[in-house]
Amino acid sequence: MPDSPRRAGVSAGPRRATLATVAASAGVSVATVSKVLNGRSDVAPATRSLVQSLLRQHEYVAPAPRRAEKGGVASIEVQFDTDLNAYSTEIIQGAVAAGAEAGVGVVVSIRKGSDRTAGWARDLADAGRRALIAVTSELTGRQLAALARARLPLVVIDPLNLPQTRVTSIGSTNFAGGLAATHHLLSLGHRRIAYVGGPATAACNQARLHGYRAAMEAEGAAVPPGYVQAGHFRYHDGVVGGAAVLDLPVAPTAIFAGSDETALGIMEAARARGLRIPEDLSIVGFDDTQIAQMASPPLTTVRQPLREMGGVALRTALRLVAGERVDSHHMELATELVVRGSTARVSGSRAGVRPSSAAESVAPVAQSALAAPAAVSRPAPASTPRPARVSRKPSSRAAATDGKGTPDRTA
Amino acid sequence: MPDSPRRAGVSAGPRRATLATVAASAGVSVATVSKVLNGRSDVAPATRSLVQSLLRQHEYVAPAPRRAEKGGVASIEVQFDTDLNAYSTEIIQGAVAAGAEAGVGVVVSIRKGSDRTAGWARDLADAGRRALIAVTSELTGRQLAALARARLPLVVIDPLNLPQTRVTSIGSTNFAGGLAATHHLLSLGHRRIAYVGGPATAACNQARLHGYRAAMEAEGAAVPPGYVQAGHFRYHDGVVGGAAVLDLPVAPTAIFAGSDETALGIMEAARARGLRIPEDLSIVGFDDTQIAQMASPPLTTVRQPLREMGGVALRTALRLVAGERVDSHHMELATELVVRGSTARVSGSRAGVRPSSAAESVAPVAQSALAAPAAVSRPAPASTPRPARVSRKPSSRAAATDGKGTPDRTA
DNA sequence: GGTCATGTCGAAAAAGTTTCGGAGAGCTGA
DNA sequence: TCAGCTCTCCGAAACTTTTTCGACATGACC
């Protein structure tokens, strides 16, 4: 049987702890330990907590994954730490599809970081989870240790804190995305471009921000103070951050948002000020969630392959469960600029904006800019499915995407 | 050896069948029976099937629901039959929250109706699911029977086909919602109100539509042919349906959409025609998903308590699992109109058009207009760049029509 | 005919759960 | 103070199930 007991890191070692081990060290009978484990009532509180602490200390794990759990009940948990939104939806969709293919159930949960207390990891294992996929979550060292003890492989999507330890993570080429978005705006003639993004500490946000800065710098465009706003990628952050930059003495003509939601918030801030999009203000989002296509005007955005990321995360988790080594601790999937209707040539000159030509000018610029700083892709020390491809030629796609809606800009 | 099967109604009776019971009657060892149960490979096919039949015959059930299974492995599946969207997200969120409270995992899956084949229900049960929550899915009688055979309770959210059999379902007060939305528009002075909704066969759509019709009728407002469009509640349906009604000879001044997504599609159709919202066109959505707040302008919509519905569905499912009777086969949660920025008094309540008189004059015009040209709705299928729109009530709108989509019309 | 691999099976060991009785502790009333 | 009662807490033993490992049979191959 492949799953013989203890095939932990370094095989051999002392045998796994059993009830007897714990009972002996607690000075009680095996029966009592069993009762504690099962929450029976006939155990004195003092005894109970003693046994519980010993159980933890001995890292006791349920030994014989019983029938109920083994056949199909294998499941993988996808855990978010905030309420679900359009971003989550795409991740879930991707994970669920991949799970269906592999025959494992995908359990969705929402768990604030503070809810992940002591028994957390063990509970997951006891509940039949085989692995955990944490989305944009910050995991403490203690939590990582708890997962390891419970033998639960972990995959993180868009890790908030940098992979300080050996956690497997999935992301996208945020730097290239930030670069592409900013280049797109620059190529439309914008010079006063602001960035309204996420938490300053979040790795993905930093990468996007640096992509933006790199593009601005390469073009010699200034980034005045106040042109970079932090937030949490939410709608409200766009309303607030958008208001902040739009009310500056020298307001931007274009804004790059760290997420689609934030971009929509900025749209609202612009609307409240009587600014038309894209005539008076161009906006680029990030993610390409469903809301991007549904915005009015449809949002130009940097597509993050969220479904694929969910799928890759799930398959990676399964590989870890099977005991395989993954080739790389971090994988990045390529982002891609999707041009829709929320960006236009600066100052709203109606004629003369050829989206296709604008788009074509993006790719080479982006690539050259990328080629120079090899250091920039810092977070990706790994074999990725496709290394940082920046922007595909959006001509056909852009037309296809909003073909019905906004014919006026092509004229 | 009291190997009598039947563990009939009365508790006392003969003891429950154990592996030993079955082993004795099969003439094999306990170990062999255990192996069969666990799908081990070292059992001859003949022996295996013999044991299996004996297991069934003795009604063997896993005896000591081990720790693993009791706490967590219980899980409930929430099944969608289309890709996830903002609506799904809210349902999932509600179900996940309720599941966390009850300590059961919520497995999300996407399954087209045709994928639910023979073994489907059995597979679910074997995978540890305790119940199924089907969202906006159409279940055949065969599928219901399969679920019943597998002893899987079912709860349907927003059933598409009417509850022909005894299925438990959760919905919301769609009729009241349709009524409220339409009343809101009527109270703003609108009289030419169109409805762009979902599938004509869907129960929830019918209820919304009838609410709309009831309100219109009560006010004596006409519903000309072409003013009611069907779709699938998706964005694209709004673009198409919105275009269809906006290009009618007598276009509506307000549109009630069957979903938020559809409402956003209508917004896009309006934008493409240079119509401002809410000045030129009022729009009411349905659902109050996250995208409603993020639209620009924020969408007035009928709030459906989707999270609560997800939560109620999950708790109901758990009650069914526990063998309790539910009081009612169908539950409806209350809808509620949420007024945001996408609706306004008809024609902006500016001088020149007195809403009331204009409205009064509309009804007969519309009626006569529809009496004559059955063909008029044909010229503009969807992609009209901008025909000099045929006849938009000339009084205040004519100027707007050729305003080239810019706000100079207000002057 | 040896030998070896493979497939089947069960005895026995291991692990965990549950039952049931008993040791105390605490309370009460005489 | 003490018998009697109840209630809490615990463990020995019985029970259920899983897993290991050796035994045996069978057939293939040399």
PDB file of C-alpha atoms in Angstrom, chain B residues 63 73 90 108 144 153 157 164 176 207 226 239 250 260 263 295 319 351 366 373 375 380 388 395 411:
ATOM      1  CA  PRO B  63     -20.692   0.923  12.492  1.00  0.00           C
ATOM      2  CA  VAL B  73     -16.623  14.384   6.189  1.00  0.00           C
ATOM      3  CA  GLU B  90     -23.805  35.198  -3.303  1.00  0.00           C
ATOM      4  CA  VAL B 108     -19.238  23.403  -5.139  1.00  0.00           C
ATOM      5  CA  LEU B 144     -35.037  12.818  -8.887  1.00  0.00           C
ATOM      6  CA  PRO B 153     -32.182  14.838   0.143  1.00  0.00           C
ATOM      7  CA  ILE B 157     -32.925  27.138  -5.285  1.00  0.00           C
ATOM      8  CA  GLN B 164     -43.907  18.985 -10.419  1.00  0.00           C
ATOM      9  CA  ALA B 176     -43.749  41.158  -5.364  1.00  0.00           C
ATOM     10  CA  ALA B 207     -43.444  35.593 -11.573  1.00  0.00           C
ATOM     11  CA  GLY B 226     -41.945  43.876 -28.263  1.00  0.00           C
ATOM     12  CA  VAL B 239     -27.303  43.959 -24.750  1.00  0.00           C
ATOM     13  CA  VAL B 250     -41.766  53.972 -29.662  1.00  0.00           C
ATOM     14  CA  ASP B 260     -28.509  42.703 -12.640  1.00  0.00           C
ATOM     15  CA  ALA B 263     -29.453  45.385 -16.553  1.00  0.00           C
ATOM     16  CA  ALA B 295     -22.286  49.783 -11.843  1.00  0.00           C
ATOM     17  CA  ARG B 319     -32.761  19.121   8.449  1.00  0.00           C
ATOM     18  CA  ALA B 351     -39.658  72.122 -18.244  1.00  0.00           C
ATOM     19  CA  ALA B 366     -48.038  53.586 -28.220  1.00  0.00           C
ATOM     20  CA  PRO B 373     -46.563  48.316 -37.921  1.00  0.00           C
ATOM     21  CA  ALA B 375     -42.810  45.085 -39.159  1.00  0.00           C
ATOM     22  CA  ALA B 380     -32.794  47.027 -36.103  1.00  0.00           C
ATOM     23  CA  ALA B 388     -31.529  58.004 -37.126  1.00  0.00           C
ATOM     24  CA  SER B 395     -41.128  66.259 -27.989  1.00  0.00           C
ATOM     25  CA  ALA B 411     -28.329  72.513 -22.618  1.00  0.00           C
TER      26      ALA B 411
END
